[in-house]
Short mmCIF file of C-alpha atoms in Angstrom, two decimals:
data_model
loop_
_atom_site.label_atom_id
_atom_site.label_comp_id
_atom_site.label_asym_id
_atom_site.label_seq_id
_atom_site.Cartn_x
_atom_site.Cartn_y
_atom_site.Cartn_z
CA MET W 1 6.00 -23.06 4.53
CA ASN W 2 7.96 -24.27 7.48
CA ALA W 3 10.32 -21.52 8.45
CA VAL W 4 12.43 -23.27 11.09
CA ASN W 5 15.51 -23.08 8.94
CA ASP W 6 14.89 -19.65 7.59
CA PRO W 7 17.40 -16.95 8.34
CA VAL W 8 16.21 -15.08 11.32
CA PRO W 9 16.15 -11.23 11.10
CA PRO W 10 18.76 -9.50 13.25
CA SER W 11 16.10 -7.60 15.03
CA TYR W 12 14.93 -10.89 16.56
CA ASP W 13 18.23 -11.35 18.27
CA ARG W 14 18.14 -7.76 19.70
CA TRP W 15 14.66 -8.27 21.11
CA ARG W 16 15.43 -11.70 22.47
CA LEU W 17 18.48 -10.37 24.23
CA LEU W 18 16.40 -7.59 25.69
CA LEU W 19 13.84 -10.08 27.00
CA VAL W 20 16.68 -12.21 28.52
CA VAL W 21 17.94 -9.05 30.34
CA VAL W 22 14.44 -8.29 31.50
CA GLY W 23 13.92 -11.95 32.54
CA THR W 24 17.12 -11.90 34.51
CA LEU W 25 16.21 -8.67 36.24
CA GLY W 26 12.89 -10.17 37.13
CA ALA W 27 14.58 -13.29 38.59
CA VAL W 28 17.05 -11.18 40.58
CA ALA W 29 14.24 -9.07 41.83
CA SER W 30 12.24 -12.11 42.96
CA VAL W 31 15.20 -13.16 45.13
CA ALA W 32 16.28 -9.66 46.19
CA ALA W 33 12.78 -8.47 47.16
CA PRO W 34 12.11 -10.96 49.88
CA ILE W 35 15.63 -10.67 51.22
CA ALA W 36 15.26 -6.93 51.38
CA TRP W 37 11.84 -7.33 53.14
CA MET W 38 13.36 -9.67 55.70
CA LEU W 39 16.27 -7.29 56.39
CA ARG W 40 14.32 -4.04 56.76
CA MET O 1 20.01 -50.34 81.80
CA ASN O 2 22.42 -50.95 78.92
CA GLY O 3 19.47 -50.93 76.53
CA ILE O 4 18.31 -47.68 77.88
CA GLY O 5 21.77 -46.20 77.74
CA ALA O 6 22.22 -47.31 74.20
CA ALA O 7 18.87 -45.74 73.30
CA LEU O 8 19.71 -42.52 74.98
CA PHE O 9 23.06 -42.41 73.19
CA LEU O 10 21.38 -42.98 69.85
CA PHE O 11 18.74 -40.32 70.71
CA VAL O 12 21.53 -37.82 71.56
CA LEU O 13 23.45 -38.80 68.43
CA TYR O 14 20.26 -38.39 66.33
CA CYS O 15 19.60 -34.96 67.89
CA MET O 16 23.15 -33.97 67.09
CA TYR O 17 22.63 -35.20 63.50
CA VAL O 18 19.34 -33.24 63.30
CA VAL O 19 20.86 -30.05 64.71
CA VAL O 20 24.22 -30.03 63.14
CA ILE O 21 24.14 -32.26 59.99
CA GLY O 22 20.48 -31.79 59.16
CA PRO O 23 20.64 -28.12 58.38
CA LEU O 24 23.77 -28.58 56.36
CA LEU O 25 21.98 -31.30 54.35
CA VAL O 26 18.97 -28.96 53.83
CA VAL O 27 21.12 -26.13 52.59
CA VAL O 28 23.21 -28.41 50.34
CA GLY O 29 20.12 -30.08 48.93
CA ALA O 30 18.47 -26.76 48.40
CA VAL O 31 21.48 -25.18 46.66
CA VAL O 32 22.03 -28.22 44.45
CA MET O 33 18.36 -28.37 43.49
CA PHE O 34 18.13 -24.57 43.00
CA GLY O 35 21.23 -24.67 40.75
CA HIS O 36 19.80 -27.67 38.87
CA VAL O 37 16.54 -25.88 38.21
CA VAL O 38 17.96 -22.50 37.18
CA VAL O 39 20.92 -23.79 35.30
CA GLY O 40 18.86 -26.36 33.59
CA THR O 41 16.25 -23.73 32.51
CA ILE O 42 18.86 -21.22 31.34
CA GLY O 43 20.60 -24.01 29.45
CA GLY O 44 17.37 -24.92 27.84
CA LEU O 45 16.63 -21.32 26.94
CA ALA O 46 20.07 -20.80 25.63
CA THR O 47 19.56 -23.63 23.27
CA ALA O 48 16.06 -22.50 22.47
CA ARG O 49 17.36 -19.01 21.56
CA ASN O 50 19.18 -20.50 18.54
CA THR O 51 16.62 -23.03 17.60
CA ALA O 52 13.30 -21.35 18.37
CA PRO O 53 11.39 -21.52 15.10
CA SER O 54 10.43 -18.29 13.40
CA VAL O 55 6.68 -18.08 12.92
CA PRO O 56 5.86 -19.76 9.60
CA GLN O 57 4.38 -17.84 6.71
CA ALA O 58 0.56 -18.17 6.62
CA ASP O 59 -1.25 -19.06 3.50
CA GLY O 60 -1.63 -15.96 1.30
CA GLU O 61 0.53 -13.89 3.59
CA ASP O 62 3.42 -11.74 2.21
CA PRO O 63 6.76 -13.46 2.36
CA ALA O 64 8.03 -11.43 5.32
CA PHE O 65 8.95 -12.30 8.97
CA ARG O 66 6.49 -11.31 11.59
CA SER O 67 7.19 -8.17 13.59
CA TYR O 68 8.80 -9.41 16.86
CA PHE O 69 6.21 -8.07 19.23
CA LEU O 70 3.20 -8.87 16.88
CA GLY O 71 4.03 -12.53 16.30
CA GLN O 72 7.47 -13.91 17.01
CA GLY O 73 7.59 -12.63 20.63
CA ARG O 74 4.54 -14.57 21.54
CA SER O 75 5.90 -17.68 19.91
CA ASP O 76 9.12 -17.22 21.81
CA LEU O 77 7.34 -16.70 25.06
CA VAL O 78 5.46 -19.90 24.54
CA TRP O 79 8.75 -21.57 23.66
CA THR O 80 10.32 -20.22 27.01
CA ALA O 81 7.29 -21.42 29.04
CA ARG O 82 7.59 -24.85 27.40
CA THR O 83 11.28 -24.99 28.21
CA ILE O 84 10.55 -24.15 31.82
CA PHE O 85 7.80 -26.79 31.98
CA ASP O 86 10.17 -29.30 30.57
CA THR O 87 12.67 -28.44 33.26
CA ILE O 88 10.04 -28.80 36.04
CA ALA O 89 9.12 -32.12 34.65
CA GLU O 90 12.66 -33.28 34.47
CA VAL O 91 13.34 -32.07 38.05
CA THR O 92 10.12 -33.73 39.30
CA ASP O 93 11.21 -36.99 37.64
CA TRP O 94 14.66 -36.75 39.20
CA LEU O 95 13.29 -36.12 42.63
CA VAL O 96 10.93 -39.04 42.52
CA ALA O 97 13.61 -41.32 41.15
CA ALA O 98 16.15 -40.21 43.77
CA HIS O 99 13.83 -40.53 46.82
CA GLU O 100 11.22 -43.07 45.86
CA ASP O 101 12.74 -45.59 48.35
CA ALA O 102 13.73 -43.10 51.06
CA PHE O 103 10.50 -43.32 53.02
CA ASP O 104 10.62 -47.07 53.35
CA GLU O 105 14.04 -47.53 54.73
CA SER O 106 15.98 -44.55 56.00
CA TRP O 107 13.65 -41.61 55.93
CA TYR O 108 14.73 -40.42 59.33
CA LEU O 109 18.20 -39.93 57.96
CA THR O 110 17.40 -38.58 54.43
CA TRP O 111 14.54 -36.26 55.18
CA PRO O 112 16.77 -33.13 55.52
CA LEU O 113 18.06 -33.82 52.04
CA ILE O 114 14.50 -34.32 50.73
CA LEU O 115 13.48 -31.11 52.36
CA GLY O 116 16.53 -29.32 50.89
CA HIS O 117 15.67 -30.62 47.46
CA LEU O 118 12.07 -29.46 47.85
CA VAL O 119 12.98 -26.09 49.10
CA GLY O 120 15.67 -25.58 46.38
CA ALA O 121 13.23 -26.65 43.66
CA LEU O 122 10.51 -24.37 44.98
CA VAL O 123 12.73 -21.37 45.19
CA GLY O 124 14.29 -22.15 41.80
CA LEU O 125 10.85 -22.39 40.19
CA VAL O 126 9.81 -19.13 41.89
CA VAL O 127 12.85 -17.42 40.44
CA ILE O 128 12.38 -18.90 36.95
CA GLY O 129 8.71 -18.11 37.19
CA ALA O 130 9.52 -14.54 38.09
CA ALA O 131 11.76 -14.29 35.04
CA LEU O 132 8.99 -15.73 32.85
CA VAL O 133 6.53 -13.25 34.26
CA ALA O 134 8.94 -10.32 33.72
CA GLN O 135 9.37 -11.46 30.09
CA ALA O 136 5.58 -11.72 29.61
CA ILE O 137 5.15 -8.17 31.08
CA ALA O 138 7.88 -6.78 28.73
CA MET O 139 6.22 -8.69 25.85
CA ALA O 140 2.81 -7.25 26.74
CA ILE O 141 4.25 -3.71 26.88
CA GLY O 142 6.04 -4.32 23.58
CA PHE O 143 2.86 -5.58 22.01
CA VAL O 144 0.83 -2.56 23.16
CA LEU O 145 3.53 -0.09 21.95
CA ALA O 146 3.89 -1.92 18.56
CA GLU O 147 0.10 -1.83 18.02
CA LEU O 148 -0.06 1.83 19.04
CA THR O 149 2.78 2.61 16.60
CA ARG O 150 1.15 0.53 13.87
CA VAL O 151 -2.25 2.43 14.23
CA ALA O 152 -0.50 5.78 14.46
CA LEU O 153 1.58 5.16 11.29
CA ARG O 154 -1.34 3.76 9.30
CA SER O 155 -3.56 6.64 10.40
CA SER O 156 -0.93 9.26 9.57
CA ASP O 157 -0.45 7.76 6.20
CA TRP O 158 -4.21 7.66 5.57
CA VAL O 159 -4.71 11.27 6.63
CA LEU O 160 -1.78 12.35 4.49
CA GLY O 161 -3.15 10.49 1.56
CA ARG O 162 -6.59 12.14 2.00
CA ILE O 163 -4.96 15.61 2.29
CA ARG O 164 -2.96 14.99 -0.92
CA ARG O 165 -5.98 13.26 -2.47
CA VAL O 166 -3.85 10.36 -3.37
CA ARG O 167 -5.53 7.78 -5.51
CA VAL O 168 -3.93 4.97 -7.46
CA VAL O 169 -5.41 3.31 -10.44
CA CYS O 170 -3.42 0.75 -12.45
CA PRO O 171 -2.49 2.22 -15.92
CA HIS O 172 -2.12 -1.02 -17.62
CA PRO O 173 -4.40 -2.11 -20.34
CA GLY O 174 -6.97 -4.71 -19.36
CA CYS O 175 -6.42 -4.02 -15.62
CA ASN O 176 -7.16 -0.41 -14.60
CA HIS O 177 -8.19 -1.61 -11.07
CA PRO O 178 -8.14 0.94 -8.37
CA ILE O 179 -5.41 0.02 -5.85
CA ALA O 180 -5.80 0.87 -2.17
CA TYR O 181 -1.99 0.90 -1.70
CA PRO O 182 0.66 -0.16 -4.25
CA GLY O 183 2.42 -3.52 -3.80
CA TYR O 184 6.17 -3.68 -3.77
CA ARG O 185 8.62 -6.21 -5.01
CA CYS O 186 11.64 -7.07 -2.84
CA PRO O 187 14.65 -5.30 -4.31
CA GLN O 188 16.75 -8.33 -3.47
CA CYS O 189 14.70 -11.49 -4.44
CA ASP O 190 11.87 -9.81 -6.39
CA SER O 191 9.15 -11.56 -4.40
CA MET O 192 5.82 -9.73 -4.26
CA HIS O 193 4.65 -7.93 -1.12
CA ALA O 194 1.04 -7.16 -1.83
CA ASP O 195 0.47 -5.07 1.29
CA VAL O 196 3.56 -3.48 2.84
CA ARG O 197 1.59 -1.16 5.26
CA PRO O 198 2.33 -1.52 8.94
CA SER O 199 0.97 -4.87 10.12
CA ARG O 200 2.03 -7.87 12.11
CA LEU O 201 4.68 -8.33 9.35
CA GLY O 202 6.40 -5.17 10.30
CA ILE O 203 5.73 -1.73 11.80
CA ALA O 204 8.23 0.84 10.35
CA ALA O 205 9.85 -1.73 8.15
CA ARG O 206 9.49 -5.34 7.25
CA THR O 207 12.02 -8.06 6.60
CA CYS O 208 11.51 -10.09 3.50
CA ARG O 209 12.04 -13.81 3.97
CA CYS O 210 15.29 -13.36 2.00
CA GLY O 211 16.51 -10.95 4.79
CA GLU O 212 16.03 -7.63 2.83
CA ARG O 213 14.54 -4.74 4.83
CA MET O 214 11.68 -2.87 3.20
CA PRO O 215 9.95 0.33 4.40
CA THR O 216 6.29 -0.08 5.08
CA LEU O 217 4.89 3.27 4.03
CA VAL O 218 5.33 5.92 1.26
CA LEU O 219 5.94 8.20 4.31
CA LEU O 220 8.89 6.06 5.34
CA GLY O 221 10.34 5.67 1.86
CA SER O 222 8.62 2.76 0.36
CA ALA O 223 8.19 4.69 -2.91
CA HIS O 224 11.86 4.03 -3.62
CA GLY O 225 10.96 0.36 -4.15
CA LYS O 226 9.59 -1.35 -7.20
CA ALA O 227 5.92 -0.32 -7.00
CA THR O 228 3.68 -3.00 -8.51
CA CYS O 229 0.01 -3.41 -9.27
CA VAL O 230 -1.50 -5.89 -6.80
CA HIS O 231 -4.05 -7.08 -9.43
CA CYS O 232 -2.02 -7.59 -12.58
CA LEU O 233 1.43 -7.63 -11.04
CA ARG O 234 2.83 -5.26 -13.65
CA PRO O 235 5.13 -2.41 -12.56
CA LEU O 236 3.81 0.95 -11.44
CA GLU O 237 5.56 4.30 -11.58
CA LYS O 238 7.68 5.09 -8.54
CA THR O 239 5.35 7.96 -7.75
CA ALA O 240 2.33 5.62 -7.33
CA GLY O 241 0.72 6.35 -3.99
CA THR O 242 2.63 9.62 -3.48
CA MET O 243 0.38 11.95 -5.38
CA ARG O 244 -3.06 12.53 -6.74
CA GLU O 245 -3.78 10.60 -9.95
CA VAL O 246 -6.42 11.72 -12.49
CA GLN O 247 -7.78 9.47 -15.15
CA VAL O 248 -8.82 11.34 -18.34
CA PRO O 249 -10.34 9.10 -21.09
CA VAL O 250 -10.55 10.84 -24.44
CA LEU O 251 -13.83 9.79 -26.08
CA GLY O 252 -15.15 10.24 -29.56
CA ALA O 253 -15.98 8.50 -32.86
CA THR O 254 -13.37 6.83 -35.01
CA SER O 255 -11.14 9.30 -36.73
CA ALA O 256 -12.79 12.15 -34.84
CA GLY O 257 -9.26 13.55 -34.07
CA LYS O 258 -8.77 12.18 -30.53
CA SER O 259 -5.14 11.30 -30.94
CA GLY O 260 -4.37 14.53 -32.69
CA PHE O 261 -5.97 16.53 -29.98
CA LEU O 262 -4.06 14.56 -27.34
CA GLY O 263 -0.70 14.97 -29.22
CA ALA O 264 -1.27 18.69 -29.64
CA THR O 265 -2.35 19.01 -26.03
CA PHE O 266 0.77 17.33 -24.89
CA ASN O 267 2.93 19.76 -26.97
CA ALA O 268 0.97 22.67 -25.67
CA LEU O 269 1.25 21.66 -22.03
CA MET O 270 5.01 21.12 -22.38
CA ALA O 271 5.52 24.37 -24.31
CA ASP O 272 3.42 26.74 -22.26
CA THR O 273 4.26 26.75 -18.62
CA GLY O 274 2.33 30.08 -18.30
CA ASN O 275 0.76 31.01 -14.96
CA ARG O 276 -1.14 27.78 -14.32
CA ILE O 277 1.60 25.16 -14.86
CA THR O 278 5.20 25.14 -13.59
CA ARG O 279 6.39 21.91 -15.21
CA VAL O 280 5.14 19.03 -17.23
CA ARG O 281 6.96 15.78 -17.80
CA ALA O 282 6.04 12.40 -19.17
CA ALA O 283 6.27 9.42 -16.83
CA GLU O 284 9.12 7.05 -17.55
CA SER O 285 6.87 4.24 -18.67
CA SER O 286 4.92 6.56 -21.08
CA ALA O 287 7.83 8.67 -22.37
CA ALA O 288 8.04 6.86 -25.71
CA SER O 289 4.30 6.92 -26.54
CA VAL O 290 3.97 10.62 -25.40
CA GLN O 291 6.94 11.61 -27.45
CA ASP O 292 5.75 9.73 -30.45
CA LEU O 293 2.30 11.11 -30.36
CA SER O 294 3.40 14.70 -29.58
CA GLY O 295 6.20 14.53 -32.16
CA ARG O 296 3.66 13.42 -34.89
CA ALA O 297 1.25 16.13 -33.86
CA ALA O 298 4.01 18.79 -33.95
CA ALA O 299 5.10 17.73 -37.41
CA GLY O 300 1.52 18.02 -38.60
CA MET O 301 1.65 14.34 -39.68
CA GLN O 302 -1.49 12.53 -40.46
CA LEU O 303 -1.87 10.21 -37.47
CA ASP O 304 -2.74 6.51 -38.19
CA PRO O 305 -5.97 5.35 -36.75
CA THR O 306 -5.51 4.18 -33.27
CA GLY O 307 -5.24 0.34 -33.17
CA ASP O 308 -8.17 -1.57 -31.60
CA HIS O 309 -5.93 -2.82 -28.78
CA ILE O 310 -6.85 -1.78 -25.24
CA PRO O 311 -4.87 1.36 -24.57
CA ALA O 312 -2.34 1.84 -21.89
CA ALA O 313 -2.41 5.12 -19.97
CA MET O 314 -0.18 7.95 -21.17
CA GLN O 315 1.02 9.46 -17.94
CA LEU O 316 2.06 13.00 -17.53
CA TYR O 317 3.22 14.63 -14.31
CA ILE O 318 1.78 18.13 -14.15
CA GLU O 319 3.17 20.55 -11.57
CA PRO O 320 0.71 23.42 -11.10
CA THR O 321 1.87 26.84 -10.08
CA LYS O 322 -0.75 26.42 -7.17
CA GLY O 323 -0.92 23.08 -5.45
CA ARG O 324 0.83 19.83 -5.59
CA GLU O 325 2.12 17.84 -8.47
CA LEU O 326 -0.26 15.41 -9.93
CA ALA O 327 -0.19 12.46 -12.26
CA VAL O 328 -2.63 12.49 -15.19
CA HIS O 329 -3.35 9.33 -17.09
CA PHE O 330 -4.76 10.03 -20.59
CA PHE O 331 -6.40 7.21 -22.28
CA ASP O 332 -6.90 7.24 -26.05
CA PRO O 333 -9.20 4.27 -26.89
CA ALA O 334 -9.96 3.66 -30.55
CA GLY O 335 -13.43 4.63 -31.56
CA GLU O 336 -14.10 0.97 -32.62
CA LEU O 337 -13.50 -0.06 -28.95
CA LEU O 338 -16.20 2.22 -27.65
CA ARG O 339 -18.83 0.65 -29.74
CA GLY O 340 -17.55 -2.84 -28.96
CA ASP O 341 -19.37 -5.62 -27.33
CA GLU O 342 -19.71 -6.16 -23.60
CA ASP O 343 -16.37 -8.12 -23.30
CA THR O 344 -14.48 -5.37 -25.04
CA MET O 345 -16.03 -2.74 -22.98
CA ASP O 346 -15.19 -4.56 -19.82
CA GLN O 347 -11.54 -4.31 -20.84
CA LEU O 348 -11.85 -0.61 -20.78
CA GLY O 349 -11.77 -0.51 -17.06
CA PHE O 350 -10.46 3.05 -16.85
CA LEU O 351 -13.89 4.26 -18.01
CA GLY O 352 -15.34 2.99 -14.71
CA HIS O 353 -12.81 4.76 -12.56
CA ALA O 354 -12.51 8.10 -14.25
CA ASP O 355 -14.52 11.26 -13.37
CA ARG O 356 -12.89 13.59 -15.82
CA PHE O 357 -13.70 13.03 -19.52
CA VAL O 358 -12.80 14.62 -22.85
CA LEU O 359 -15.21 14.18 -25.77
CA VAL O 360 -13.76 15.05 -29.19
CA LEU O 361 -16.26 15.94 -31.99
CA ASP O 362 -15.27 16.30 -35.56
CA PRO O 363 -17.14 19.22 -37.10
CA LEU O 364 -16.19 18.11 -40.64
CA ALA O 365 -18.58 15.13 -40.35
CA LEU O 366 -21.58 17.31 -39.77
CA PRO O 367 -23.66 17.48 -43.00
CA SER O 368 -24.35 21.14 -42.70
CA VAL O 369 -20.62 21.88 -42.28
CA LEU O 370 -19.59 19.65 -45.14
CA GLU O 371 -22.25 21.22 -47.35
CA GLN O 372 -20.61 24.64 -46.92
CA LEU O 373 -17.03 23.54 -46.82
CA GLU O 374 -16.66 20.85 -49.56
CA PRO O 375 -17.43 23.09 -52.51
CA VAL O 376 -14.75 25.70 -51.39
CA ALA O 377 -12.07 23.59 -49.79
CA PRO O 378 -12.39 19.92 -50.91
CA ASP O 379 -8.69 19.24 -50.46
CA ALA O 380 -8.64 20.57 -46.92
CA VAL O 381 -11.63 18.42 -46.00
CA ALA O 382 -10.11 15.31 -47.48
CA ALA O 383 -6.82 15.99 -45.84
CA ALA O 384 -8.54 16.27 -42.37
CA ALA O 385 -10.07 12.86 -42.95
CA PRO O 386 -13.44 13.37 -41.36
CA THR O 387 -15.07 10.65 -39.41
CA HIS O 388 -17.74 8.59 -41.08
CA GLU O 389 -19.18 7.34 -37.77
CA ASP O 390 -22.33 8.64 -36.21
CA GLN O 391 -20.88 10.84 -33.50
CA GLU O 392 -24.01 11.12 -31.49
CA GLN O 393 -24.29 7.28 -31.36
CA ALA O 394 -20.59 7.07 -30.44
CA PHE O 395 -21.20 9.51 -27.58
CA HIS O 396 -24.30 7.54 -26.32
CA ASN O 397 -22.28 4.23 -26.45
CA SER O 398 -19.55 5.83 -24.28
CA VAL O 399 -21.91 7.40 -21.86
CA GLN O 400 -23.80 4.21 -21.49
CA ARG O 401 -20.61 2.61 -20.18
CA ILE O 402 -19.79 5.40 -17.75
CA ALA O 403 -23.27 6.31 -16.65
CA GLY O 404 -22.57 6.03 -12.91
CA ARG O 405 -19.23 7.92 -13.08
CA ALA O 406 -20.54 10.51 -15.55
CA LYS O 407 -23.19 11.74 -13.24
CA LYS O 408 -20.49 12.90 -10.82
CA GLY O 409 -17.96 13.71 -13.58
CA ARG O 410 -16.77 16.62 -15.69
CA LEU O 411 -16.80 16.56 -19.44
CA ALA O 412 -14.69 18.82 -21.76
CA PHE O 413 -16.64 18.75 -25.03
CA ILE O 414 -14.07 19.58 -27.73
CA VAL O 415 -14.91 20.67 -31.22
CA THR O 416 -11.65 20.11 -32.97
CA LYS O 417 -10.17 20.68 -36.51
CA LEU O 418 -11.25 24.22 -36.37
CA ASP O 419 -8.27 25.16 -38.60
CA VAL O 420 -10.10 23.63 -41.49
CA LEU O 421 -13.07 25.83 -40.78
CA GLU O 422 -10.96 28.90 -40.48
CA GLY O 423 -12.26 31.73 -42.86
CA ALA O 424 -15.14 29.54 -44.01
CA ARG O 425 -18.71 30.53 -43.56
CA ALA O 426 -19.15 27.24 -41.54
CA LEU O 427 -17.24 28.76 -38.66
CA ASP O 428 -20.22 31.02 -38.30
CA GLY O 429 -18.96 33.12 -35.36
CA LEU O 430 -17.70 30.13 -33.39
CA ASP O 431 -15.42 31.26 -30.60
CA GLY O 432 -13.61 28.23 -29.28
CA THR O 433 -12.77 29.77 -25.93
CA ASP O 434 -16.42 30.52 -25.12
CA SER O 435 -18.36 27.56 -23.95
CA ALA O 436 -21.81 29.12 -24.66
CA SER O 437 -20.71 30.12 -28.25
CA VAL O 438 -19.52 26.55 -28.92
CA ALA O 439 -22.75 25.06 -27.49
CA ALA O 440 -24.82 27.46 -29.53
CA TRP O 441 -22.83 26.62 -32.69
CA LEU O 442 -23.48 22.89 -32.20
CA GLU O 443 -27.13 23.51 -31.69
CA ARG O 444 -27.29 25.47 -34.96
CA HIS O 445 -25.66 22.39 -36.64
CA GLU O 446 -28.39 19.98 -35.48
CA LEU O 447 -26.53 18.65 -32.47
CA GLY O 448 -28.86 20.14 -29.94
CA ASN O 449 -29.71 16.58 -28.73
CA LEU O 450 -26.08 15.81 -28.20
CA VAL O 451 -25.51 19.04 -26.24
CA ARG O 452 -28.50 18.34 -24.06
CA ALA O 453 -27.41 14.65 -23.61
CA ALA O 454 -24.03 15.85 -22.54
CA ARG O 455 -25.43 18.32 -20.05
CA ASN O 456 -27.79 15.69 -18.68
CA GLY O 457 -25.24 12.89 -18.58
CA PHE O 458 -22.46 14.72 -16.73
CA SER O 459 -22.30 16.84 -13.61
CA THR O 460 -20.61 19.69 -15.39
CA VAL O 461 -19.88 20.22 -19.03
CA ARG O 462 -17.81 22.91 -20.77
CA PHE O 463 -17.57 23.23 -24.60
CA TYR O 464 -14.36 24.24 -26.19
CA GLY O 465 -13.20 24.65 -29.84
CA CYS O 466 -9.58 24.11 -30.87
CA SER O 467 -7.26 23.08 -33.59
CA ALA O 468 -4.61 20.32 -33.25
CA VAL O 469 -2.79 21.59 -36.29
CA ARG O 470 -0.78 24.85 -36.12
CA PRO O 471 -1.76 25.78 -32.65
CA ASP O 472 1.30 28.13 -32.48
CA GLY O 473 0.93 31.33 -30.47
CA GLY O 474 -0.69 32.09 -27.22
CA ALA O 475 -4.32 31.68 -28.25
CA GLY O 476 -3.82 28.41 -30.02
CA LEU O 477 -1.93 26.86 -27.19
CA ALA O 478 -4.28 28.25 -24.57
CA ALA O 479 -7.19 26.68 -26.52
CA LEU O 480 -5.54 23.32 -26.02
CA ILE O 481 -4.52 23.85 -22.40
CA ASP O 482 -7.78 25.36 -21.21
CA PRO O 483 -9.87 22.12 -21.30
CA VAL O 484 -7.20 20.17 -19.45
CA ALA O 485 -6.65 23.03 -16.95
CA TRP O 486 -10.34 23.12 -16.26
CA LEU O 487 -10.63 19.38 -15.85
CA LEU O 488 -7.75 19.35 -13.40
CA ASP O 489 -8.67 22.47 -11.52
CA LEU O 490 -5.45 24.14 -12.33
CA GLN O 491 -5.64 27.60 -10.98
CA ALA O 492 -3.69 30.61 -12.16
CA THR O 493 -1.60 32.46 -9.66
CA THR O 494 -2.27 35.71 -11.33
CA PRO O 495 -5.09 36.66 -13.63
CA ALA O 496 -4.52 35.33 -17.14
CA PRO O 497 -2.99 37.83 -19.54
CA ALA O 498 -5.39 39.32 -21.91
CA LEU O 499 -4.56 37.33 -25.07
CA ALA O 500 -6.47 38.17 -28.12
CA GLY O 501 -9.54 36.04 -28.36
CA VAL O 502 -8.71 34.05 -25.27
CA SER O 503 -11.12 33.83 -22.28
CA ALA O 504 -12.13 31.14 -19.97
CA GLY O 505 -15.00 29.09 -21.27
CA ALA O 506 -18.13 29.93 -19.43
CA THR O 507 -20.17 27.21 -17.73
CA PRO O 508 -23.31 26.91 -19.61
#
């Protein structure tokens, strides 16, 4: 059964949002960490 | 001189370009490319968030979505990585297309831009890569936590089940399979979920493909759903999986009085809550059959012979004064079935899963009893409709089928229809509440072989005598309850009151 068009449980959206936030934090950290290292 | 001057001028001009314009071009190129990489990736991911496919249902798998961290999350991570790689490929193509001629013609002018593009792409990819790594780490933590929770929940449920001695056996005729865990139908779309326990399809709850949430364990409330046998797909009681279930087949020859005994026992159990039982009620699915049988027994009606169909369990919930409530499945197979062929016997699956048995023996069919009774009470004998079947053979037929279980099982050996023997010489000092007395009486009536076979065939045997007709009064009711109480280990909270003629049957 191909489930591409199935309704997606609301919990998926919550977890995906969490991962986006975590990913964004990771990205920010990857920029901020070297800058902070250079400025210390 | 002019040539040298022009060359010097161009050199100074180029140096100014390199010092002033070059860094600007590097920065602009880097920012543009960084933005291209990051925005392109985020755009791709934003689209992916709405179109990322849910993990498809595997063959034979329940119709439920995967738990996010035990299936879908990994799929999403792969999807994210793929989107990033697509962006990298797109950026590389763009860089190559934009600068493929630059090295042939004007490389000395465009190199700051190329350098900026490369730096921007590199930094952008590092940032996106960091985001992907952060997501992967979060996913890994989520996966480990989900697995630990899954194992903890399943273990708790397993331990609780062992403590409560939970056991589920399908009560439906022709099935009677033991069930590791009840299946549940979705309350919304009625689709079957054969194993709802915590798995990659859900930890504390699962989501049916129709969107309905379902708890995964009895502990978490799954018992409120539509419990279903995973073998025959017929409905189970809501209590399935929440309490101990005991199967009690009632064996005996045709017309030995099995149904009468069972009906009278139901009445006795429901009437006498005494000091062993707090409450007895029939399960919803068996209410009609229990009521019918007990009603007929109470009215003293002659019961029709049990049809030769495979019997369904008659389920009673018994709440003992000590201990937890338990579900008892009584089976009343027709005597004809117990001497049936292999195929018929295979249908009596409950015989293979029970370890508590009742054997009903009709004393009126014993030649020595008939000899004494028929001349003095021929009408009573005729009304009691004694069996014409060889009861010893009927017993052997049954034991043959349950040999494996019997060795570990208990047998309550019931001599019934004692009301007909009342006052007659045939009663011969038989005390129905004394196991040794009943066994001795059977031996005196040429059933010594049967007594020995019963003792050899089962782990423990107790002999009882009772009457299914007019069991009014403490002694009569107790005589019917005693065998069931013994089979089910129902303990009294206080010593039993000294009823006349009532004492616990002694283990022979």
